[in-house]
């Protein structure tokens, strides 16, 4: 039995999160500029988002741009932002047909105003589609930054007399995060051979199963997702219990 067939008979995780890594190496191997790798990465995202919808995955969260990615060349950052703008324009155009809900995790205030507007339009206009598939784009996202922004928001409410410090619980704190209302991912996938979490969903992934894979993100195929889901099913999730 192939891994793909093995996964086909098992329930899919409700929420899958992916670190879309390896675009640069994919381009380098072909003697292409890094931006060509990101373009192929955006295609891989389309392919995998469609496949997630076919499988019935309810939430797909992808790391598109981290708070650390600003350190890259202006050309590379500009290329990624252009791809995102083009994708969101297309998503807004096809919204009625595709029924995908979009959310954005990260500090959008640092993005250029056109991209910010596209993100907010996509988020607002797709909010009605809350029963099929939801894509969460992590954009200018860092897990530590998300936690700091949440702490600041909570502290402001405490200072305004809305809550006291003692009111804070884990579930209440979650409501101050960018991911408010979204269940934690059961499965986090990192392709490209790197084995670290890189500031991705630190609060939300404490009990996620991590699957690291050797394939570069632009080469990631539906069969690779099947393989990751099959590996997830082989894990014994205990959530700290015996
Ligand atoms: C990591 O690979 C990838 C990124 C920093 C950018 C991811 C962005 C996209 C896939 C395009 C976004 C657009 C849409 C529409 C989803 P890397 O560049 O760090 O690769 P490397 O480790 O091989 O250098």
mmCIF file of C-alpha atoms and ligand atoms in Angstrom:
data_model
loop_
_atom_site.group_PDB
_atom_site.id
_atom_site.type_symbol
_atom_site.label_atom_id
_atom_site.label_comp_id
_atom_site.label_asym_id
_atom_site.label_seq_id
_atom_site.Cartn_x
_atom_site.Cartn_y
_atom_site.Cartn_z
ATOM 1 C CA UNK A 1 0.000 0.000 0.000
ATOM 2 C CA UNK A 2 1.422 3.427 -0.889
ATOM 3 C CA UNK A 3 1.452 6.184 1.695
ATOM 4 C CA UNK A 4 -1.114 8.073 -0.387
ATOM 5 C CA UNK A 5 -3.525 5.140 -0.272
ATOM 6 C CA UNK A 6 -2.899 4.656 3.415
ATOM 7 C CA UNK A 7 -3.858 8.318 4.092
ATOM 8 C CA UNK A 8 -6.931 8.118 1.864
ATOM 9 C CA UNK A 9 -8.664 5.790 4.329
ATOM 10 C CA UNK A 10 -7.977 7.901 7.418
ATOM 11 C CA UNK A 11 -9.726 11.040 8.681
ATOM 12 C CA UNK A 12 -7.902 14.234 7.703
ATOM 13 C CA UNK A 13 -6.710 16.674 10.359
ATOM 14 C CA UNK A 14 -9.060 19.598 10.883
ATOM 15 C CA UNK A 15 -6.216 22.137 10.789
ATOM 16 C CA UNK A 16 -2.919 21.782 8.926
ATOM 17 C CA UNK A 17 -0.178 24.425 9.146
ATOM 18 C CA UNK A 18 2.746 24.615 6.720
ATOM 19 C CA UNK A 19 6.101 26.401 6.719
ATOM 20 C CA UNK A 20 6.549 26.906 2.965
ATOM 21 C CA UNK A 21 10.339 26.501 2.977
ATOM 22 C CA UNK A 22 12.904 25.779 0.267
ATOM 23 C CA UNK A 23 11.927 28.221 -2.494
ATOM 24 C CA UNK A 24 15.415 29.762 -2.628
ATOM 25 C CA UNK A 25 17.204 26.406 -2.861
ATOM 26 C CA UNK A 26 14.759 25.218 -5.526
ATOM 27 C CA UNK A 27 15.628 28.273 -7.651
ATOM 28 C CA UNK A 28 19.374 27.965 -7.003
ATOM 29 C CA UNK A 29 19.394 24.339 -8.154
ATOM 30 C CA UNK A 30 17.999 25.556 -11.482
ATOM 31 C CA UNK A 31 20.244 28.612 -11.808
ATOM 32 C CA UNK A 32 17.189 30.876 -11.447
ATOM 33 C CA UNK A 33 16.719 34.023 -9.322
ATOM 34 C CA UNK A 34 15.190 33.488 -5.868
ATOM 35 C CA UNK A 35 12.012 35.268 -6.988
ATOM 36 C CA UNK A 36 11.429 32.417 -9.485
ATOM 37 C CA UNK A 37 11.496 30.056 -6.509
ATOM 38 C CA UNK A 38 8.832 32.113 -4.729
ATOM 39 C CA UNK A 39 6.695 32.123 -7.890
ATOM 40 C CA UNK A 40 6.909 28.320 -7.982
ATOM 41 C CA UNK A 41 6.174 28.374 -4.220
ATOM 42 C CA UNK A 42 3.002 30.364 -4.837
ATOM 43 C CA UNK A 43 1.959 27.719 -7.405
ATOM 44 C CA UNK A 44 2.616 24.993 -4.844
ATOM 45 C CA UNK A 45 0.431 26.887 -2.390
ATOM 46 C CA UNK A 46 -2.437 26.996 -4.928
ATOM 47 C CA UNK A 47 -2.048 23.275 -5.613
ATOM 48 C CA UNK A 48 -1.992 22.303 -1.941
ATOM 49 C CA UNK A 49 -4.798 24.687 -0.919
ATOM 50 C CA UNK A 50 -7.009 23.121 -3.615
ATOM 51 C CA UNK A 51 -6.052 19.657 -2.483
ATOM 52 C CA UNK A 52 -6.827 20.510 1.152
ATOM 53 C CA UNK A 53 -10.257 21.614 0.047
ATOM 54 C CA UNK A 54 -10.759 18.304 -1.816
ATOM 55 C CA UNK A 55 -9.712 16.369 1.291
ATOM 56 C CA UNK A 56 -12.026 18.359 3.548
ATOM 57 C CA UNK A 57 -9.311 20.045 5.628
ATOM 58 C CA UNK A 58 -11.126 22.868 7.413
ATOM 59 C CA UNK A 59 -8.197 25.214 8.197
ATOM 60 C CA UNK A 60 -4.923 25.677 6.326
ATOM 61 C CA UNK A 61 -2.390 28.065 7.850
ATOM 62 C CA UNK A 62 0.677 29.021 5.820
ATOM 63 C CA UNK A 63 3.815 30.960 6.705
ATOM 64 C CA UNK A 64 4.103 33.390 3.797
ATOM 65 C CA UNK A 65 6.361 36.108 5.274
ATOM 66 C CA UNK A 66 7.960 36.296 8.705
ATOM 67 C CA UNK A 67 8.913 39.311 10.811
ATOM 68 C CA UNK A 68 12.532 38.260 10.063
ATOM 69 C CA UNK A 69 12.108 38.090 6.267
ATOM 70 C CA UNK A 70 12.542 41.885 5.919
ATOM 71 C CA UNK A 71 16.299 41.199 6.192
ATOM 72 C CA UNK A 72 16.252 39.836 2.621
ATOM 73 C CA UNK A 73 17.093 41.982 -0.416
ATOM 74 C CA UNK A 74 14.609 44.607 -1.519
ATOM 75 C CA UNK A 75 14.202 42.732 -4.786
ATOM 76 C CA UNK A 76 13.275 39.478 -3.054
ATOM 77 C CA UNK A 77 10.889 41.126 -0.558
ATOM 78 C CA UNK A 78 9.275 43.079 -3.421
ATOM 79 C CA UNK A 79 8.872 39.850 -5.413
ATOM 80 C CA UNK A 80 7.085 38.053 -2.557
ATOM 81 C CA UNK A 81 4.799 41.073 -1.969
ATOM 82 C CA UNK A 82 3.934 41.203 -5.695
ATOM 83 C CA UNK A 83 2.997 37.506 -5.663
ATOM 84 C CA UNK A 84 0.783 38.047 -2.635
ATOM 85 C CA UNK A 85 -0.930 41.049 -4.226
ATOM 86 C CA UNK A 86 -1.581 39.087 -7.437
ATOM 87 C CA UNK A 87 -2.924 36.121 -5.477
ATOM 88 C CA UNK A 88 -5.249 38.245 -3.342
ATOM 89 C CA UNK A 89 -6.599 40.102 -6.394
ATOM 90 C CA UNK A 90 -7.362 36.747 -7.976
ATOM 91 C CA UNK A 91 -8.924 35.475 -4.722
ATOM 92 C CA UNK A 92 -11.146 38.556 -4.480
ATOM 93 C CA UNK A 93 -12.240 38.086 -8.095
ATOM 94 C CA UNK A 94 -13.051 34.366 -7.609
ATOM 95 C CA UNK A 95 -14.475 34.660 -4.114
ATOM 96 C CA UNK A 96 -18.091 33.918 -4.968
ATOM 97 C CA UNK A 97 -17.051 30.779 -6.838
ATOM 98 C CA UNK A 98 -14.484 29.401 -4.388
ATOM 99 C CA UNK A 99 -16.039 30.203 -0.998
ATOM 100 C CA UNK A 100 -12.664 30.302 0.755
ATOM 101 C CA UNK A 101 -12.494 32.307 3.943
ATOM 102 C CA UNK A 102 -9.264 34.259 4.489
ATOM 103 C CA UNK A 103 -7.677 35.399 7.729
ATOM 104 C CA UNK A 104 -4.333 37.114 8.205
ATOM 105 C CA UNK A 105 -2.062 36.480 11.165
ATOM 106 C CA UNK A 106 0.706 39.002 11.729
ATOM 107 C CA UNK A 107 1.242 42.732 12.002
ATOM 108 C CA UNK A 108 -0.269 44.038 8.768
ATOM 109 C CA UNK A 109 0.419 47.684 9.689
ATOM 110 C CA UNK A 110 4.001 47.330 8.391
ATOM 111 C CA UNK A 111 2.901 46.239 4.897
ATOM 112 C CA UNK A 112 2.432 48.675 2.036
ATOM 113 C CA UNK A 113 -0.985 50.266 2.007
ATOM 114 C CA UNK A 114 -2.188 48.546 -1.204
ATOM 115 C CA UNK A 115 -1.393 45.104 0.176
ATOM 116 C CA UNK A 116 -2.953 45.988 3.541
ATOM 117 C CA UNK A 117 -6.148 46.995 1.782
ATOM 118 C CA UNK A 118 -6.236 43.761 -0.247
ATOM 119 C CA UNK A 119 -5.771 41.729 2.940
ATOM 120 C CA UNK A 120 -8.544 43.564 4.766
ATOM 121 C CA UNK A 121 -10.881 43.353 1.751
ATOM 122 C CA UNK A 122 -10.235 39.607 1.421
ATOM 123 C CA UNK A 123 -10.732 39.089 5.176
ATOM 124 C CA UNK A 124 -13.919 41.157 5.353
ATOM 125 C CA UNK A 125 -15.535 39.984 2.137
ATOM 126 C CA UNK A 126 -14.830 36.301 2.787
ATOM 127 C CA UNK A 127 -16.072 36.350 6.398
ATOM 128 C CA UNK A 128 -19.454 35.031 5.202
ATOM 129 C CA UNK A 129 -17.828 31.799 3.980
ATOM 130 C CA UNK A 130 -17.250 30.356 7.415
ATOM 131 C CA UNK A 131 -18.384 26.794 6.819
ATOM 132 C CA UNK A 132 -16.024 25.432 4.136
ATOM 133 C CA UNK A 133 -12.270 26.009 4.014
ATOM 134 C CA UNK A 134 -10.354 28.787 5.739
ATOM 135 C CA UNK A 135 -6.854 29.868 4.725
ATOM 136 C CA UNK A 136 -4.852 31.756 7.343
ATOM 137 C CA UNK A 137 -1.957 33.660 5.806
ATOM 138 C CA UNK A 138 0.861 34.456 8.218
ATOM 139 C CA UNK A 139 2.152 37.731 6.860
ATOM 140 C CA UNK A 140 4.750 39.828 8.650
ATOM 141 C CA UNK A 141 4.147 37.174 11.276
ATOM 142 C CA UNK A 142 6.336 36.161 14.184
ATOM 143 C CA UNK A 143 5.018 34.033 17.034
ATOM 144 C CA UNK A 144 6.791 36.077 19.678
ATOM 145 C CA UNK A 145 5.547 39.300 18.104
ATOM 146 C CA UNK A 146 1.992 37.902 18.118
ATOM 147 C CA UNK A 147 2.281 37.100 21.847
ATOM 148 C CA UNK A 148 3.734 40.538 22.662
ATOM 149 C CA UNK A 149 0.910 42.283 20.754
ATOM 150 C CA UNK A 150 -1.640 40.136 22.627
ATOM 151 C CA UNK A 151 -0.044 40.945 26.013
ATOM 152 C CA UNK A 152 -0.087 44.658 25.180
ATOM 153 C CA UNK A 153 -3.768 44.492 24.204
ATOM 154 C CA UNK A 154 -4.638 42.665 27.406
ATOM 155 C CA UNK A 155 -2.558 45.066 29.522
ATOM 156 C CA UNK A 156 -4.376 48.011 27.904
ATOM 157 C CA UNK A 157 -7.727 46.440 28.870
ATOM 158 C CA UNK A 158 -6.472 45.919 32.427
ATOM 159 C CA UNK A 159 -5.276 49.542 32.602
ATOM 160 C CA UNK A 160 -8.712 50.662 31.361
ATOM 161 C CA UNK A 161 -10.327 48.681 34.202
ATOM 162 C CA UNK A 162 -12.045 46.135 31.882
ATOM 163 C CA UNK A 163 -10.352 43.081 33.395
ATOM 164 C CA UNK A 164 -7.970 42.282 36.204
ATOM 165 C CA UNK A 165 -4.696 40.326 35.835
ATOM 166 C CA UNK A 166 -6.380 37.371 37.602
ATOM 167 C CA UNK A 167 -9.019 37.056 34.863
ATOM 168 C CA UNK A 168 -6.389 35.769 32.472
ATOM 169 C CA UNK A 169 -6.601 32.059 31.596
ATOM 170 C CA UNK A 170 -5.061 30.158 28.685
ATOM 171 C CA UNK A 171 -8.308 30.104 26.729
ATOM 172 C CA UNK A 172 -9.024 33.785 27.415
ATOM 173 C CA UNK A 173 -5.502 34.753 26.356
ATOM 174 C CA UNK A 174 -5.999 32.848 23.083
ATOM 175 C CA UNK A 175 -8.749 35.320 22.242
ATOM 176 C CA UNK A 176 -6.156 38.122 22.104
ATOM 177 C CA UNK A 177 -3.984 36.300 19.575
ATOM 178 C CA UNK A 178 -4.237 36.742 15.793
ATOM 179 C CA UNK A 179 -5.607 33.186 15.684
ATOM 180 C CA UNK A 180 -8.578 33.986 17.975
ATOM 181 C CA UNK A 181 -11.396 31.531 17.301
ATOM 182 C CA UNK A 182 -9.271 29.173 15.174
ATOM 183 C CA UNK A 183 -8.614 25.728 16.699
ATOM 184 C CA UNK A 184 -4.946 24.744 17.159
ATOM 185 C CA UNK A 185 -3.323 22.833 14.271
ATOM 186 C CA UNK A 186 -3.070 19.084 14.761
ATOM 187 C CA UNK A 187 -0.329 18.841 12.129
ATOM 188 C CA UNK A 188 2.511 21.238 11.251
ATOM 189 C CA UNK A 189 4.543 20.417 8.149
ATOM 190 C CA UNK A 190 7.978 21.799 7.343
ATOM 191 C CA UNK A 191 9.385 20.753 3.986
ATOM 192 C CA UNK A 192 12.939 21.436 2.722
ATOM 193 C CA UNK A 193 14.839 19.348 5.270
ATOM 194 C CA UNK A 194 15.166 22.046 7.958
ATOM 195 C CA UNK A 195 14.097 20.871 11.407
ATOM 196 C CA UNK A 196 13.152 23.915 13.456
ATOM 197 C CA UNK A 197 9.983 25.879 14.116
ATOM 198 C CA UNK A 198 11.263 29.392 13.233
ATOM 199 C CA UNK A 199 8.825 31.476 15.303
ATOM 200 C CA UNK A 200 5.776 29.801 13.695
ATOM 201 C CA UNK A 201 2.673 29.466 15.899
ATOM 202 C CA UNK A 202 4.556 28.833 19.188
ATOM 203 C CA UNK A 203 1.423 29.205 21.349
ATOM 204 C CA UNK A 204 -0.870 27.233 19.036
ATOM 205 C CA UNK A 205 1.457 24.321 18.229
ATOM 206 C CA UNK A 206 2.407 23.081 21.707
ATOM 207 C CA UNK A 207 0.593 19.778 21.055
ATOM 208 C CA UNK A 208 0.853 19.712 17.260
ATOM 209 C CA UNK A 209 2.559 16.838 15.517
ATOM 210 C CA UNK A 210 5.508 18.165 13.503
ATOM 211 C CA UNK A 211 6.346 16.394 10.254
ATOM 212 C CA UNK A 212 9.646 17.420 8.632
ATOM 213 C CA UNK A 213 10.082 16.438 5.007
ATOM 214 C CA UNK A 214 12.994 16.536 2.576
ATOM 215 C CA UNK A 215 11.046 17.845 -0.425
ATOM 216 C CA UNK A 216 11.493 21.551 -1.323
ATOM 217 C CA UNK A 217 8.227 23.520 -1.114
ATOM 218 C CA UNK A 218 7.890 24.280 -4.867
ATOM 219 C CA UNK A 219 8.078 20.504 -5.526
ATOM 220 C CA UNK A 220 5.477 19.699 -2.829
ATOM 221 C CA UNK A 221 2.689 17.584 -4.330
ATOM 222 C CA UNK A 222 -0.643 16.228 -3.060
ATOM 223 C CA UNK A 223 1.109 12.866 -2.535
ATOM 224 C CA UNK A 224 3.508 14.609 -0.108
ATOM 225 C CA UNK A 225 0.542 15.919 1.871
ATOM 226 C CA UNK A 226 -0.892 12.391 1.921
ATOM 227 C CA UNK A 227 2.456 11.133 3.241
ATOM 228 C CA UNK A 228 2.490 13.784 6.000
ATOM 229 C CA UNK A 229 -1.074 12.876 7.010
ATOM 230 C CA UNK A 230 -0.164 9.182 7.059
ATOM 231 C CA UNK A 231 2.829 9.972 9.297
ATOM 232 C CA UNK A 232 0.554 12.059 11.571
ATOM 233 C CA UNK A 233 -1.734 9.030 11.968
ATOM 234 C CA UNK A 234 1.212 6.867 13.001
ATOM 235 C CA UNK A 235 1.955 9.179 15.936
ATOM 236 C CA UNK A 236 0.451 8.434 19.343
ATOM 237 C CA UNK A 237 -0.980 11.724 20.599
ATOM 238 C CA UNK A 238 -1.234 11.777 24.400
ATOM 239 C CA UNK A 239 -1.477 15.519 25.234
ATOM 240 C CA UNK A 240 0.660 14.980 28.335
ATOM 241 C CA UNK A 241 -1.453 12.067 29.567
ATOM 242 C CA UNK A 242 -0.225 8.494 30.047
HETATM 243 C C1 LIG B 1 10.854 30.298 2.492
HETATM 244 O O1 LIG B 1 11.739 29.761 1.517
HETATM 245 C C2 LIG B 1 9.776 30.985 1.838
HETATM 246 C C3 LIG B 1 9.485 32.327 2.006
HETATM 247 C C4 LIG B 1 10.261 33.208 2.880
HETATM 248 C C5 LIG B 1 8.386 32.976 1.253
HETATM 249 C C6 LIG B 1 7.171 32.115 1.013
HETATM 250 C C7 LIG B 1 6.339 32.812 0.009
HETATM 251 C C8 LIG B 1 5.662 32.190 -0.979
HETATM 252 C C9 LIG B 1 5.552 30.717 -1.144
HETATM 253 C C10 LIG B 1 4.930 33.026 -1.979
HETATM 254 C C11 LIG B 1 3.726 33.609 -1.295
HETATM 255 C C12 LIG B 1 2.622 33.794 -2.178
HETATM 256 C C13 LIG B 1 1.461 33.115 -2.112
HETATM 257 C C14 LIG B 1 0.428 33.452 -3.086
HETATM 258 C C15 LIG B 1 1.198 32.054 -1.104
HETATM 259 P P1 LIG B 1 13.226 30.323 1.457
HETATM 260 O O2 LIG B 1 13.242 31.483 0.514
HETATM 261 O O3 LIG B 1 13.722 30.612 2.830
HETATM 262 O O4 LIG B 1 13.995 29.111 0.835
HETATM 263 P P2 LIG B 1 15.508 28.681 1.140
HETATM 264 O O5 LIG B 1 15.537 28.287 2.598
HETATM 265 O O6 LIG B 1 15.712 27.533 0.214
HETATM 266 O O7 LIG B 1 16.367 29.860 0.822
#
